Amino acid sequence: MTGLPLLAVALVLAAGPADPARDSPLGRAIAALDDEDVPTAKALVEPELAAHPDDPATLTVAGVLCFHEQRYPEAVELLRKGGLATGAIDYLTLAKAARDVTVSHARAEGEHFVVSYPKGKDEVLVPYILETLEAQRRALQEDLGWAAPGKVTVEILNDTRELARISTLTESEIKTSGTIALCKWNKLMVVSPKALLHGYDWLDTAAHEYTHHVVTARTHNNAPIWLQEGLAKFSETRWRGPGGELSAWSAGLLDEALAKRALIPFAKMHPSMAKLPSQEAAALAFAEVAVAVEYLEKRGGRALMNRILDLVAEGVDAEPAVARALGVPFDAFMRDLERYMAKRPSPGGKTDVAAEKLRFKGDAGHGGAHSEWAEIPDPKAREYARLGELFRARGRWVPARVEYARAVARVGRGIAVLSARYAQAALETGHEEEAEAALAEALKKSPQHARLHLDLARVHARRKAWGPAKEQLLAANATDPFDPEIHAGLATAEAALGNAERAAREKRFAELLTRADEGPR
Amino acid sequence: MANAASDIARVLDRARRRQAGVVLATAAALGLAGALLALLGGTALLGAGWVSPAAARQVALALGSIAVVAALAWAAVALVRSAGTPLAVARRVGAAAPELRGDLVSSVELEEEREELRRSGSASVALLDEHLQRTALRASGLDLRRVVSTAPARRAGVALGGVAALHLAALGLAPLMMRAGWSGLLSRGAEPAVRRADPITGDIELTYLYPAYLRRETRTVSGTGGEISAPKGTEVRLRARADRDVERAELIVESARPSTPGPQGGPRARGERKAEAGQGEGKGKGPQGAAPGAGTLALEVKGARELSGRLLVEETGTYRFRFLKGRKAIAEGPATALTAEPDAFPEVRITAPAQEVEVDARARVHVEWTASDDVGLAELTLVLKPPAGEERRTKLKALAPARRASGAHDLELAPLRLAEGERLLYWLEVTDEDAVSGPKRAASATHTVKIFSEAEHHRAAYARARELWEGMVRLLGDRIELLSPGGDEGPAPRWTAELLTQAGALDQRTRALHVGLRDAAQLLRADKSSPRALPDALANVAASIKPLEANLTSLRVSMARFAQLPSTGRSSLVDRVAELDARLDRELEKDVLYLEELFDKGSADDLVRVAKDLAARRRELAGLLEEYRKAPSEAKKKELLAEVARLRARMDEMIRGMAELAKGIGDEHMNREALAEVAKANDAKGGLDEVEKLLAKGDVDGAMKALDAMGDAMQGMLAGLERTAGTPSAKNAALMKEMLAFKRRLEDVRGEQEAVARETEAVKGEYQKAVAERMAGLDEAAKKLEALAAEARKRLARSEKGVGIRSEDDFAQSRDRLADLEKALGAKDLDAALESVKRAIPFMQRLASGLDDEARLAERYPGLTGGGPRELREAQKHASSALGPARQVREELEKLFPDPKSVLGGREQEKMGELAKRQGELEKKAGELQGALGELAEKAPVFPPQASELLGNSQSHMQRAQGELQGKDPQRGLGEQRQALDELGRFQRGLDQMAKNARGGGKSGGFPFPFGEEGGGRQGEGLEASREKVEVPGADQYKPPEEFRRDLLEAMKQGAPEPYQGEVKRYYQELVQ
């Protein structure tokens, strides 16, 4: 968020003392862009450009505006013509990169969103992301009293390399912190789940980024990182529920950090969560800020939060704004918050910290398909699991089930990969209830594990319980949507539930994914 | 009415001509068809070569001719019959036109008799004319095409066409055979061997002037029949005497062309030799078999009768003398044989090494060869065909003028820079000295040198082991499915007859599995290139499974019996089977997992090897590039590019192999690492493309930079792979740690045991000293003993006469031991004397007993045994009588050694008590070690079952040592201690080896390889013969340490301990039997 003031400084220096001053149209346009208020900036720049079509500063600001409007070829042209440096952010390079990355994209428009996505199997993301964002838009409008005018663009990217190209983050920062999506420059940038070995919660992530978009606009981009991320994290599941969900993993991290007194101070979260040193640190930071928002919600509901946001929008710093809204000093708030965190009910049990880490494809550091087995903590259980795997690979389901069961008996059902396999073997040998129990238990610890949802959907499908089956398939889809079985299952479930149109769509998606030749998922 | 008659005649004439045509055409067609058929048959027979060519040809031609002649004869007869006279024609026509038959014949007859009738008036001429006119009228209307049908000719034509078609079909189907058949049929047959003519010359003298390369002396042969036989290129000078006066004479040569000799054709290409030789020998084709060209050589005539001339032998054929008068030949002699002796191809053979050998890349292959030629060898060349690039020829030796040669050449492989698994083809070529037709070249068979590839051998070994492992996984799966499908919580199996049968089948498979594992271990051990750990592990696994299987099999048999009878013991039996089944499952599970990890480890190590080989090849390429940079040349560039291509091919192959290996690794850590490294190998290959591109452009510096970069990438890859291979899983790391801790505990126990043994030895020293003092001044006793020993030997010697084959060994042993006894007594070495006499007595007893048996046999069945009954009986008596003095010596000697308690002082006895206590503690520790070993063995099949035995034995020896020490006997105590140490030492060596194999792996300690105890173990039980090279010692080379020998002797003096006396007795009984 510091790019635009620097741009202003650069332009001032370049254009001389007279123009553009902060109160000039260009200056105000830059300020509007800084707040990601594109309509205002547009209203200011367009007359200027008409009046001074050759003025370098005008051309440059117009280029930046076009970049914010995702009109990348025009942005490149204007920035090149303007020829002025744009401060810390090289908009010309970014515009070129964005142009190149999106040049062959397909586009799909919803009521309030436009999705730009790579042609091919990413098409299966489109209806879901549109539905999610519309739902999130409605929810946030209700919560925060604001909704983005016009259509917000969502760019889906093939991998983290593309995200690095069109953002100011490096690929290493992205992978280290697990930053998989960004909201910046009046758009949402989301990496396709196909870039990860087992996908990720891409729908919640899209909703999270849209929340940033709303908060940025709502506070004129004055909200600090902790508040931004806290609201975004807290609200990322609003599209499908009341919000404020905290995964067992995040809660576990928070518990551990509290016990060790190793919470990450809000100040260290600046300038970006993506700059934190590890995925665990980032997850902990997210957990802290989400619980902070949860606490504020508990204290004063939406009214309190909107009061804080109003104050921040007025230019009051977040900390005094919180203090004023709550009527207690910020330090007291922080102490109360810590006490709240400590008292907050925890999912309990030993947290499998590594289980929810993002695993990027082609990244040896994150391991291959086998590496997740190493996460079974008990060596003997790992041995049984390995024996189970040996039998599974040979289609010997009876002995596989016996061995998996022995592993589960030692480490419990909390390890997703083990429980999924155990359930599969149990299903194959006709022990449906055993499978269901194992999956349900595992899902408590790993609610985002697509395989578990899929296996549970299979159990329901066997019983022709299409409603629950659909629910599980959608949950699997919300993490790893490129498994054709999910869409084939949805097609069957939707058909059984009488949703012929959706059934046809899912059938088409299943076929698309089956024949997709874009390499391994 | 003449007109009517002539009309009839015209009709008949037309019919005759037509009839003649039909007959002739029919005959021609049939004749031709018959002839062709005969020829076709002959052709087929000739072409197929089934019959004698001459006979076939003659028969075919004869039949063909007969067919033609028969056809002609038939035509002649038919023509005469049907067209010979007008009347015959009329009859023929009448036969075809019955309405005219009578009229026409009568018309012809009456017309011929017309004058007679008119003259005689016996009939009305007018009526005749009228008849003729009517007949003529009707005859003119005859359709001759109908009357004289061409059907026979057409049918004959069809027959001819059919035969022709048959012929064409045969030509189409078997052209070569038909061609050969026709050729044989049409050839005029063999020329008459020699035109028979009377000799016209005599006293033929031939002088042979051989080609220089043959190095033969000129040879003159007189009084011959003129037959010439000489190598090609030989000039033959002839002298002869004509049987008449002649003006001119000449030689007619029907084979050798009178032309200047010279080289014909260049050196033959390799491989052609055999084919040509085959043709030449088998079918008589080629130069020798070619039709000889005719030529005439003028002869010099002296004195009207003396003829002389010369010819050059080039080809085999004949020659003859011819006399001329003017231009006219007036006499010609018989054809005389002219034989061009062939110059055979040289031969070369590689006699060693074998057709294919597998050696190290830097080895020197000793190639032995022999070569020969009928005339003379010229040059020996070695040809190498590396896996990439062209053949390389090296002239090894000039062999001229030898006709036979042999030798050896050391083929250095290092300069060829061959990589693991690559093959080098090589052969030898030899040329002869043929200066006439040009040198002939022959090649040996192609031999192959394969560069030993450890990785390849390992892969093969692992593949073999993996097959067995798969069987083990299957067996385990089947066992679980049959016996515990519900898992640990499921119900116990209900033993029915059917289930017992099924379980029995599984037991059989288990047996087959451990037998297979044991056999595979033996085979792999025999293969020096297979990884050592693998057979050890397989053998350990086999040995662990075997007893469980054996117990289960026998218990299930019992169960099957009990199943028929209500039995009270059945429940405990079922429990025991269930326990054993569970143990076997656990054992299989443990083995499956351990072997899989061992395979992973092997695969990871192989990856490292492959990567190292790649890196070495890259360095070689860099060396070549450097050379090229210093002295660029087209040849070097070519070599460089060939090397790049070779390296690329090698990398392709290796990357494929690496990917396969990496895929095969099941371990979660190794797999991901290995896959990542394989990706780096691909990057390195990309670097090679860059090198090649730059090299093609001539950018040597750029190429070197790219190669350096590639080197860095490969180094990183190698380091990564080495790290991967050296990183065991957490479980293995923990196991290895425990094993190393166990090893340290064992070393401690051994160290303590050594200390206790040292102190025991000191006490024993005191005892020995006391004994030595007692022995002093025993000269008298010694002399007496010597006399007894001499007596025993003497008596024994008297028994020799009766000693036969069965007892000669006992006799020899007795004699030698008694001789030892005498020597020991002479040297006052009473220990050795006691040992010798103790060893002598069993042999003496056996000898006496054996001789007694033989004597009885001889007495009962005279003549059955070798000796006479009396002689044998005598011998037996002598042998028995020798036992008396020998036993006396033993008793006397035993009396001389005192009871330790009576010799040792109080302090020593106290010390012995303390040592016994410490020994007891050590025994306890050994027991704890035994327990720890059991726990480790539960985790992985790293120990053979004999490892536990070793520890157990050691513990037993410690226990006995404690007992001896408590009994205040330092001699026996020390003996037991040393045996305990020996067992511990053997066990420790196994652990040391294991630790070494684990590569001392840093913190984790490396991979827990199995340890098969060093040499001398029992086959198939984990402790198998060492593969190390062993030098077999000579009979006199082995000398046990003096101390040890002395200890043993001292211990023996005490006799066997009470509990073992029975065992010792049985041992000797077995020996005797």
PDB file of C-alpha atoms in Angstrom, chain A residues 364-368 370-371 373-374 379 382-384 386-387 390-391 394 396 398-399 401-403 406, chain B residues 469-470 473-474 476-478 480-481 484-485 487-488 589 592-593 596 666 668-669 671-672 676 730-731:
ATOM      1  CA  ALA A 364      11.068 -30.993  -3.596  1.00  0.00           C
ATOM      2  CA  GLY A 365      11.119 -29.194  -0.270  1.00  0.00           C
ATOM      3  CA  HIS A 366       7.471 -29.950   0.220  1.00  0.00           C
ATOM      4  CA  GLY A 367       7.907 -33.576  -0.667  1.00  0.00           C
ATOM      5  CA  GLY A 368       6.189 -35.837  -3.111  1.00  0.00           C
ATOM      6  CA  HIS A 370       4.913 -40.273  -0.295  1.00  0.00           C
ATOM      7  CA  SER A 371       6.061 -37.613   2.089  1.00  0.00           C
ATOM      8  CA  TRP A 373       3.241 -40.733   5.395  1.00  0.00           C
ATOM      9  CA  ALA A 374       6.302 -39.509   7.191  1.00  0.00           C
ATOM     10  CA  PRO A 379       7.103 -45.487  13.997  1.00  0.00           C
ATOM     11  CA  ARG A 382       4.003 -45.970  10.209  1.00  0.00           C
ATOM     12  CA  GLU A 383       5.130 -49.531   9.675  1.00  0.00           C
ATOM     13  CA  TYR A 384       1.570 -50.803   9.761  1.00  0.00           C
ATOM     14  CA  ARG A 386       3.316 -48.994   5.050  1.00  0.00           C
ATOM     15  CA  LEU A 387       2.163 -52.605   5.108  1.00  0.00           C
ATOM     16  CA  LEU A 390       1.798 -52.460   0.143  1.00  0.00           C
ATOM     17  CA  PHE A 391      -1.414 -54.448   0.228  1.00  0.00           C
ATOM     18  CA  ARG A 394      -1.722 -54.910  -4.811  1.00  0.00           C
ATOM     19  CA  ARG A 396      -5.440 -56.812  -1.308  1.00  0.00           C
ATOM     20  CA  VAL A 398      -8.616 -57.395   3.480  1.00  0.00           C
ATOM     21  CA  PRO A 399      -5.012 -57.402   4.705  1.00  0.00           C
ATOM     22  CA  ARG A 401      -7.662 -52.953   6.174  1.00  0.00           C
ATOM     23  CA  VAL A 402      -6.150 -55.060   8.922  1.00  0.00           C
ATOM     24  CA  GLU A 403      -2.838 -53.215   8.710  1.00  0.00           C
ATOM     25  CA  ARG A 406      -3.499 -51.497  13.440  1.00  0.00           C
TER      26      ARG A 406
ATOM     27  CA  TRP B 469       9.874 -60.380  -1.501  1.00  0.00           C
ATOM     28  CA  GLU B 470       6.739 -60.106  -3.612  1.00  0.00           C
ATOM     29  CA  VAL B 473       3.983 -59.991   0.631  1.00  0.00           C
ATOM     30  CA  ARG B 474       1.521 -62.260  -1.136  1.00  0.00           C
ATOM     31  CA  LEU B 476       1.431 -62.475   4.307  1.00  0.00           C
ATOM     32  CA  GLY B 477      -1.674 -61.104   2.633  1.00  0.00           C
ATOM     33  CA  ASP B 478      -3.065 -64.578   2.126  1.00  0.00           C
ATOM     34  CA  ILE B 480      -4.124 -62.465   7.047  1.00  0.00           C
ATOM     35  CA  GLU B 481      -7.022 -63.021   4.712  1.00  0.00           C
ATOM     36  CA  SER B 484      -7.235 -63.125  10.694  1.00  0.00           C
ATOM     37  CA  PRO B 485      -9.424 -61.258   8.216  1.00  0.00           C
ATOM     38  CA  GLY B 487      -7.657 -58.043  12.276  1.00  0.00           C
ATOM     39  CA  ASP B 488      -6.602 -57.931  15.892  1.00  0.00           C
ATOM     40  CA  GLU B 589       5.690 -58.170   8.525  1.00  0.00           C
ATOM     41  CA  VAL B 592       8.775 -57.441   4.450  1.00  0.00           C
ATOM     42  CA  LEU B 593       9.418 -53.972   5.804  1.00  0.00           C
ATOM     43  CA  GLU B 596      11.876 -53.217   1.356  1.00  0.00           C
ATOM     44  CA  GLY B 666       9.269 -46.937  -1.369  1.00  0.00           C
ATOM     45  CA  GLU B 668       8.991 -41.690   1.975  1.00  0.00           C
ATOM     46  CA  HIS B 669      12.117 -39.604   2.502  1.00  0.00           C
ATOM     47  CA  ASN B 671      11.626 -41.109  -2.726  1.00  0.00           C
ATOM     48  CA  ARG B 672      11.065 -37.402  -2.755  1.00  0.00           C
ATOM     49  CA  ALA B 676      14.264 -34.229  -7.035  1.00  0.00           C
ATOM     50  CA  ALA B 730      13.805 -42.300  11.478  1.00  0.00           C
ATOM     51  CA  LYS B 731      13.054 -45.905  12.349  1.00  0.00           C
TER      52      LYS B 731
END
